[in-house]
Coordinates of C-alpha atoms and ligand atoms in Angstrom, one line a residue:
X157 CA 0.0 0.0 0.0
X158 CA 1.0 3.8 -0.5
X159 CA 3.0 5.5 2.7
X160 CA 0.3 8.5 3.6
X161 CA 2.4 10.9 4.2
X162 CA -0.3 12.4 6.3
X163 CA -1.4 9.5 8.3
X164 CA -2.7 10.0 11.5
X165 CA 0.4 8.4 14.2
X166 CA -1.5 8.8 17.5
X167 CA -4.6 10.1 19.5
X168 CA -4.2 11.5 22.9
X169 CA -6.7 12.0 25.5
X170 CA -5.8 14.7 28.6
X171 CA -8.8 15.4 30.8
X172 CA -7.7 19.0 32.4
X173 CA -9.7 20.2 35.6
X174 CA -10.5 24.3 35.5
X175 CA -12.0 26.4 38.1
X176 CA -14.9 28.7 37.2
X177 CA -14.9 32.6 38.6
X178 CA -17.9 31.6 40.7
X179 CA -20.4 29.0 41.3
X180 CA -22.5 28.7 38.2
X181 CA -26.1 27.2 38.8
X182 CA -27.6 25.3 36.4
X183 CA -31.4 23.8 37.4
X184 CA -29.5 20.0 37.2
X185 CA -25.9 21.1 38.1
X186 CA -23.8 24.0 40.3
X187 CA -20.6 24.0 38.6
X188 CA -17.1 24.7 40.7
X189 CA -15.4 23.8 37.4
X190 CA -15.4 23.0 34.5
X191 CA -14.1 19.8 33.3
X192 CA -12.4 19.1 29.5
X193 CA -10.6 16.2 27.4
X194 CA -8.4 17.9 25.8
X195 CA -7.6 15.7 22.4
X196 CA -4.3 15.9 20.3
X197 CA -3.8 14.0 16.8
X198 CA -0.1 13.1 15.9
X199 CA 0.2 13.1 11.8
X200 CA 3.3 11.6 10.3
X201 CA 3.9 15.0 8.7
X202 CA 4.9 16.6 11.8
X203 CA 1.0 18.1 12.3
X204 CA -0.6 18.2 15.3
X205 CA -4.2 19.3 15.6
X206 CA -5.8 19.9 19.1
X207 CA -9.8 19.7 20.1
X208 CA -11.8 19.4 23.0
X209 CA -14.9 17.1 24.2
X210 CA -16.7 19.2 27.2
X211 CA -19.7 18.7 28.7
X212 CA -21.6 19.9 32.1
X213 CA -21.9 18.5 35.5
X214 CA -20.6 15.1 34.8
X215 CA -23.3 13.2 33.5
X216 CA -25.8 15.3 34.8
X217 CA -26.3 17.2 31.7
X218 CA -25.8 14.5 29.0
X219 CA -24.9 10.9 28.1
X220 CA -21.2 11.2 28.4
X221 CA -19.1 12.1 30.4
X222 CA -15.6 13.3 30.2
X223 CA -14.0 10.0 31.3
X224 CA -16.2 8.3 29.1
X225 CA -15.5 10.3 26.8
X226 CA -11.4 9.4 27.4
X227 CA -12.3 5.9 27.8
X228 CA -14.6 5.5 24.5
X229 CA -12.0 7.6 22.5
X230 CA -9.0 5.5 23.7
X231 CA -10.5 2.4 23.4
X232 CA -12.9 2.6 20.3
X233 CA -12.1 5.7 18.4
X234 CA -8.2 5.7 18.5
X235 CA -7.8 2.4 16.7
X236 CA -10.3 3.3 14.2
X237 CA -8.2 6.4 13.6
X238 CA -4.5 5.2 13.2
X239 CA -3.1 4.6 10.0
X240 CA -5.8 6.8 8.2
X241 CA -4.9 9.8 6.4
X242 CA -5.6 12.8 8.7
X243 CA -6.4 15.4 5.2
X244 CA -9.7 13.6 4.9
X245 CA -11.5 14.8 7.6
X246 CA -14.5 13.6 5.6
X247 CA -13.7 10.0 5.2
X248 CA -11.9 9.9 9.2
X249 CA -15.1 11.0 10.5
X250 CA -17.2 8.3 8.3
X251 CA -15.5 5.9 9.4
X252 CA -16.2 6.5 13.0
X253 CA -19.9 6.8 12.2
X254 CA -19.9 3.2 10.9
X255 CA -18.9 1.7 13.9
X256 CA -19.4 4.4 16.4
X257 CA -23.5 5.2 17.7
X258 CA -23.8 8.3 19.0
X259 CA -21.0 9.7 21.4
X260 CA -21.3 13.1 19.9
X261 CA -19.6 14.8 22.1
X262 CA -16.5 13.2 22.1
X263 CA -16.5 13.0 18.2
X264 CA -16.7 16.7 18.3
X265 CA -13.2 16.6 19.9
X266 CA -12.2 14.5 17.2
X267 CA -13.8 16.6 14.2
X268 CA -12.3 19.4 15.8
X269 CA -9.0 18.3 16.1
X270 CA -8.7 17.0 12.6
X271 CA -10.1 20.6 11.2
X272 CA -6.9 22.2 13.2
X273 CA -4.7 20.1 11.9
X274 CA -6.0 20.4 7.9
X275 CA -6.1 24.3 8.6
X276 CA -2.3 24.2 9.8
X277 CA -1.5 21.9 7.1
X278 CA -2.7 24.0 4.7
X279 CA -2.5 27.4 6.0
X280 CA -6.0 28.3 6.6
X281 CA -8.1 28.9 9.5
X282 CA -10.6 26.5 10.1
X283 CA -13.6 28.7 9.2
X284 CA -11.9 29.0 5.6
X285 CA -11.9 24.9 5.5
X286 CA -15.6 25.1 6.1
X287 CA -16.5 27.0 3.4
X288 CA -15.2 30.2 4.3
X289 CA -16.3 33.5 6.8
X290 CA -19.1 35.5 5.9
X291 CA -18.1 37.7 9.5
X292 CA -14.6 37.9 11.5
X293 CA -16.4 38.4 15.0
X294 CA -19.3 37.1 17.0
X295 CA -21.6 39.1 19.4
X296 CA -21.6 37.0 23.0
X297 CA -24.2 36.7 25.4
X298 CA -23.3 36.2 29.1
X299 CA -24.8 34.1 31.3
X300 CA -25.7 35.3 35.0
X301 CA -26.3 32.1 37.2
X302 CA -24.7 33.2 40.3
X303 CA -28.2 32.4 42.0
X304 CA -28.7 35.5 43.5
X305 CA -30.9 38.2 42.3
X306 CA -28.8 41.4 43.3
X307 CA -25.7 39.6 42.5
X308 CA -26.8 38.7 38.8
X309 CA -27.7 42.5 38.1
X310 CA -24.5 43.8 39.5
X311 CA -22.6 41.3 37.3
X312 CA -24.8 42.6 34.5
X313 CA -24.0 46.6 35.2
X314 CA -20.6 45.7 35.4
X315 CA -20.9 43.7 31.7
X316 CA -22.6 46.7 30.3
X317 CA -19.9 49.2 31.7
X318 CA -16.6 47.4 30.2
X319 CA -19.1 46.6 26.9
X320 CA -18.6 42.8 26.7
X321 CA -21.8 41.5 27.1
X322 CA -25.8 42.8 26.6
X323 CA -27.2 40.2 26.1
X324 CA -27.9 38.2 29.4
X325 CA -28.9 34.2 29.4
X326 CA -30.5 33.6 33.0
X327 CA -30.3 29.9 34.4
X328 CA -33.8 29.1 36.1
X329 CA -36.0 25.9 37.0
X330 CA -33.4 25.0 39.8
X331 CA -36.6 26.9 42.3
X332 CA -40.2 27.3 42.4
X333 CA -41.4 28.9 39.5
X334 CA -42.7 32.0 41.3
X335 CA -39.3 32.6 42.8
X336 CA -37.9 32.0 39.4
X337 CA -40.0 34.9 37.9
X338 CA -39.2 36.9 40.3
X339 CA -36.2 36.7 40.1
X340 CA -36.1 37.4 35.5
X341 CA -38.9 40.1 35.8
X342 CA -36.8 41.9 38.4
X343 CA -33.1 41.6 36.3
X344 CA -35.5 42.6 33.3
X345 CA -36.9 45.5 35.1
X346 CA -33.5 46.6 36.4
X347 CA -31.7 46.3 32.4
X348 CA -34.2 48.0 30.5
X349 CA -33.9 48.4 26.9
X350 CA -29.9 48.3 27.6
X351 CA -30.0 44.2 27.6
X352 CA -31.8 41.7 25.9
X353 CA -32.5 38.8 28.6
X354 CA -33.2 35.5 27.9
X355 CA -33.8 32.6 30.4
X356 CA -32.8 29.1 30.1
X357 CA -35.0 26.3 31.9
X358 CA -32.8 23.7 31.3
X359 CA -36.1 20.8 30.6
X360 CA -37.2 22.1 34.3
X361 CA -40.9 22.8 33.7
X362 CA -43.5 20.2 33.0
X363 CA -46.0 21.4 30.4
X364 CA -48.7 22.9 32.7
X365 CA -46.4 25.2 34.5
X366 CA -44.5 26.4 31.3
X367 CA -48.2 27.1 29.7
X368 CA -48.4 30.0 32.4
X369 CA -44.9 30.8 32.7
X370 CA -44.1 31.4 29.2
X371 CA -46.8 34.2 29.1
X372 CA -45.8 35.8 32.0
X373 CA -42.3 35.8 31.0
X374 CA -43.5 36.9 27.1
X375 CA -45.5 39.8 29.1
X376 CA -42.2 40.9 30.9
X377 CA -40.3 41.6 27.8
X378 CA -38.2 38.0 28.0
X379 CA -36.6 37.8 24.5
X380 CA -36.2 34.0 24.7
X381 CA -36.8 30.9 27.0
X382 CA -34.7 28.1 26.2
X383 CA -35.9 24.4 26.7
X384 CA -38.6 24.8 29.1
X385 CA -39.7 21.4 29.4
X386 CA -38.4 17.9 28.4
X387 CA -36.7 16.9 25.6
X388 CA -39.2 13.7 25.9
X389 CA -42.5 15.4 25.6
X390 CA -42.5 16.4 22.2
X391 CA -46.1 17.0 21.6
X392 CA -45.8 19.6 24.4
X393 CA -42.8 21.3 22.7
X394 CA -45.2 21.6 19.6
X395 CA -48.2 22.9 21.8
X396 CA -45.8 25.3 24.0
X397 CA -44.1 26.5 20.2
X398 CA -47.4 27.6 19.1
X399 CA -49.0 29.4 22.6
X400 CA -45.8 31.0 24.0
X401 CA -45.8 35.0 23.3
X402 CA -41.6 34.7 23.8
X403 CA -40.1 32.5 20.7
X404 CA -38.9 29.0 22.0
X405 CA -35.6 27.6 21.7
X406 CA -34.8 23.9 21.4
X407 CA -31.5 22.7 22.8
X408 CA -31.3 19.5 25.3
X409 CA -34.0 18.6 22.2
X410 CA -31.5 18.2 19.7
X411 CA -29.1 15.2 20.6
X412 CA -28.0 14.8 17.2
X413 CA -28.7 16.1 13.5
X414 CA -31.6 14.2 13.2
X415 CA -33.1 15.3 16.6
X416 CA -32.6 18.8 14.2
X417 CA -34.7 17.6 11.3
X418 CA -37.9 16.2 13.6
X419 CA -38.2 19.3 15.8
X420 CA -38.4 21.3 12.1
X421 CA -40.9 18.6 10.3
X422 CA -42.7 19.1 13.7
X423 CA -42.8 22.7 14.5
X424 CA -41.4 22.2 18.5
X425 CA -39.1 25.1 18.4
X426 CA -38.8 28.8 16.2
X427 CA -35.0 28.6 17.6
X428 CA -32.3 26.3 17.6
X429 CA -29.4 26.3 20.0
X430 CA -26.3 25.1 17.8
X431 CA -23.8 23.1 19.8
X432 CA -21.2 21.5 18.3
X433 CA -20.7 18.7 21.0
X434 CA -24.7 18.0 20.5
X435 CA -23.9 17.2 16.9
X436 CA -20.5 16.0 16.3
X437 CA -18.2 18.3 15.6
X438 CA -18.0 21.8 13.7
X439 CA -18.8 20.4 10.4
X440 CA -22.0 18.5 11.9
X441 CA -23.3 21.1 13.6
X442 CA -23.4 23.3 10.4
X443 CA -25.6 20.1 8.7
X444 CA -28.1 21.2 11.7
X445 CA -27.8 25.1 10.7
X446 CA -28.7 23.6 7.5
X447 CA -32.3 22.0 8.1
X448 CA -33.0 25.2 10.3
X449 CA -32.2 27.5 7.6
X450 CA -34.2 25.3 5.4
X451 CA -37.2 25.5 7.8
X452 CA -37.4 29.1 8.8
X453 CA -36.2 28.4 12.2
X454 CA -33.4 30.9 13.8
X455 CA -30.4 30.5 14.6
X456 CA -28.0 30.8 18.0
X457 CA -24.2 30.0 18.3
X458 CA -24.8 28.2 21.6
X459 CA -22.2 26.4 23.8
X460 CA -21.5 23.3 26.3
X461 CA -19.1 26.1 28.7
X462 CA -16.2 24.6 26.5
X463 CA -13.2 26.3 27.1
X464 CA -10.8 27.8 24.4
X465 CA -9.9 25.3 22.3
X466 CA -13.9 23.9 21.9
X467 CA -15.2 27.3 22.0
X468 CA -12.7 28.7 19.4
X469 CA -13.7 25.9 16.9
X470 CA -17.5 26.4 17.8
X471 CA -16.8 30.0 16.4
X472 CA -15.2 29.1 13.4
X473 CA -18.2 27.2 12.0
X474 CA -20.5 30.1 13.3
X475 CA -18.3 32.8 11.4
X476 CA -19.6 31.0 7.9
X477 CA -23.6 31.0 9.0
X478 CA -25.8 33.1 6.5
X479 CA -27.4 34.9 9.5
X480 CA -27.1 34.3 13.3
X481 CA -30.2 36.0 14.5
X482 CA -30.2 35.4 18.6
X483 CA -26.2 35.8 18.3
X484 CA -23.7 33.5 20.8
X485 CA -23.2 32.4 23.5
X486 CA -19.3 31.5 23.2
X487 CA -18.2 32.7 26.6
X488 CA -16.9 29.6 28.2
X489 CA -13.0 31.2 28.4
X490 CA -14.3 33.6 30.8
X491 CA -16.2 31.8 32.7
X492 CA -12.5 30.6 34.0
X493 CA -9.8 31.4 36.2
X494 CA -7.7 29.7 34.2
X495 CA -6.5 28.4 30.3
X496 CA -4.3 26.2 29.3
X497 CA -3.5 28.0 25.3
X498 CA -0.5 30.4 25.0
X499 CA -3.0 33.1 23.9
X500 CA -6.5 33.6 24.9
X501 CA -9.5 34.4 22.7
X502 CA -9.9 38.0 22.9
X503 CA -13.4 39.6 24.0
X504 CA -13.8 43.7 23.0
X505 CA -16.6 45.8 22.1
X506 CA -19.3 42.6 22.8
X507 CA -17.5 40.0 20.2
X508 CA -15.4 37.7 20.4
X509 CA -12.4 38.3 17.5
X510 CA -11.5 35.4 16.4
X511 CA -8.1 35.2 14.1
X512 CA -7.3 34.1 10.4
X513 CA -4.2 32.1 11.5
X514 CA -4.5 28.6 10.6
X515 CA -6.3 25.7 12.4
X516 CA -8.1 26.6 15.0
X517 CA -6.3 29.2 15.8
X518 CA -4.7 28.4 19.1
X519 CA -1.3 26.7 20.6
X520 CA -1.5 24.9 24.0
X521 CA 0.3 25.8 26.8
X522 CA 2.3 22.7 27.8
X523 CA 3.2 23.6 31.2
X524 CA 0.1 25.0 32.3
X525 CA -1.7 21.9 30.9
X526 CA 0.2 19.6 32.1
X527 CA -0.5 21.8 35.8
X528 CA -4.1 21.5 35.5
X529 CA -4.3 17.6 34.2
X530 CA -5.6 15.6 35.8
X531 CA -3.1 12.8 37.0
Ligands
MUC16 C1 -27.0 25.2 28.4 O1 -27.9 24.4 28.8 O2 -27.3 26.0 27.5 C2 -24.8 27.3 28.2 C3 -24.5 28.5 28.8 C4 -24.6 28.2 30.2 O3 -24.5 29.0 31.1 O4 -24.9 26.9 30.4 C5 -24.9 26.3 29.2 C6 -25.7 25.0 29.0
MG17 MG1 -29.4 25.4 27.4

């Protein structure tokens, strides 16, 4: 057989442990840190291209976790991967699908880290390999989930004053529902017109209570409410789609591309949360972009609180979407005290910049990762 001079040599698996600024509540989850397998493909060309597999609270978000996600990847993916040529990102990623159900998230650290390493073997950012940028920055919402009301609009004010972030996500359905409100109308009332706020229920709600909350919330000047009830009860996603005055986003709803196409063919959601770890990787997600352009449904750049390296390649496929309507969400960087890349994404003027240099666009820090590694 012919020598691929870009075969892939090796797959490595780190898992890196970072901690967050604060507690972050989610209704299933508080998060301390944040937790990330940090994935790097050896080519016999001398490439190397990094990605990252992140999820939240363990498995108390979604079906992996991030040492199954190390295990599955060492165990299952790696040996599929070895030997193959690392330029076809297409074919690599095929492959796994054949054998491999599911397990999204960790083949998004795979996709990713195959995209970085075709960008640097070719020069080009990764957004260029996608098809190419129709923008060079994203507009990123921050999320206030300290769990306290005052808090959350001090965090907000201070947002507003060093302009990087006015547009506020709000993590609720951890409480009763009237505290909940309470707790939106009051940031709402507090922000004005100078934020958009958005809540995110995280599946909380079962149908009955999101039938009323959803109006009041609608009534209040909520922009958006994200997953308010299960992923499970779709004919309630349809029903709450159609009554709620405040557009509905899907996101725990879409496990996978397919997930994508039903919630369109059904009318559960006018919104779609696009996470690359939900679908596969930063080529995958943009398949789901695709059946939402295709149905009329909008669009957000959404996020798993990946650090640099997932966020960074979550970007690059956003920066070649026709129109991102509700914006991002791509703040995970700052949601910690820490990184482990040489140079951080950089945050001005609401956006996050992110580069033309090839790959990805980032270079790890081997020291600090190797510090914050988990041993
Ligand atoms: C989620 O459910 O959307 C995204 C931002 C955030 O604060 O939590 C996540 C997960
Ligand atoms: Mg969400």
């Amino acid at each position: 057989m012919e020598m691929i001079s870009s075969a892939i040599e090796s797959v490595e698996t780190i898992i890196v442990d970072l901690p967050t600024i604060r507690p972050h509540q989610l209704a299933m989850h508080t998060m301390q840190h944040q937790t990330m397998v940090i994935v790097r493909i050896r080519c016999a060309d001398g490439v190397e291209g990094i990605g990252e597999a992140t999820t939240i609270g363990g498995l108390a978000y979604g079906n992996e976790s991030p040492d199954s996600m190390k295990t599955n990847i060492d165990r299952f993916f790696a040996p599929l991967l070895v030997g193959q040529d690392a330029s076809n990102v297409n074919a690599a990623m095929q492959r796994l699908d054949r054998t491999i159900k599911g397990n999204t998230f960790a083949k998004s650290g795979i996709e990713t880290a195959l995209l970085d390493a075709q960008g640097k073997r070719l020069g080009m950012a990764v957004s260029e390999l996608l098809g190419g940028r129709v923008r060079d920055s994203l507009e990123v919402a921050w999320t206030l989930a300290s769990g306290d009301t005052d808090k959350d609009i001090a965090e907000a004010e201070h947002m507003l004053d060093i302009r990087r972030h006015r547009v506020f996500k709000l993590k609720i359905g951890a409480n009763e529902v009237s505290r909940d409100l309470k707790h939106v109308i009051a940031i709402k009332k507090a922000l004005g017109d100078r934020g958009s706020v958005r809540v995110d229920v995280n599946q909380a709600w079962d149908e009955a209570v999101a039938i009323r909350a959803c109006q009041e919330l609608g009534d209040n000047g909520i922009d958006l409410i994200e997953q308010p009830i299960s992923r499970n009860n779709r004919s309630g996603q349809v029903r709450l789609n159609q009554r709620s005055p405040a557009p509905i986003m899907a996101d725990e709803s879409i496990e996978c591309v397919e997930d994508a196409f039903n919630l369109a063919a059904e009318g559960a959601a006018s919104v779609f949360a696009l996470k690359i770890a939900k679908n596969g990787g930063p080529r995958a997600v943009l398949r789901t972009a695709a059946i939402a352009e295709a149905a009329g449904i909008g669009l957000y750049g959404a996020t798993m609180l990946e650090g640099s390296v997932g966020s960074l390649a979550a970007a690059h496929a956003f920066l070649t979407l026709k129109k991102l309507t509700w914006h991002t969400e791509l703040f995970g960087p700052l949601l910690l005290t820490e990184d482990i890349v040489t140079e951080p994404p950089v945050y001005r003027d609401f956006q996050l910049e992110v580069p033309r240099t090839p790959g990805i666009g980032l270079t790890l820090d081997e020291e600090r990762l190797a510090f914050f590694s988990r041993k």
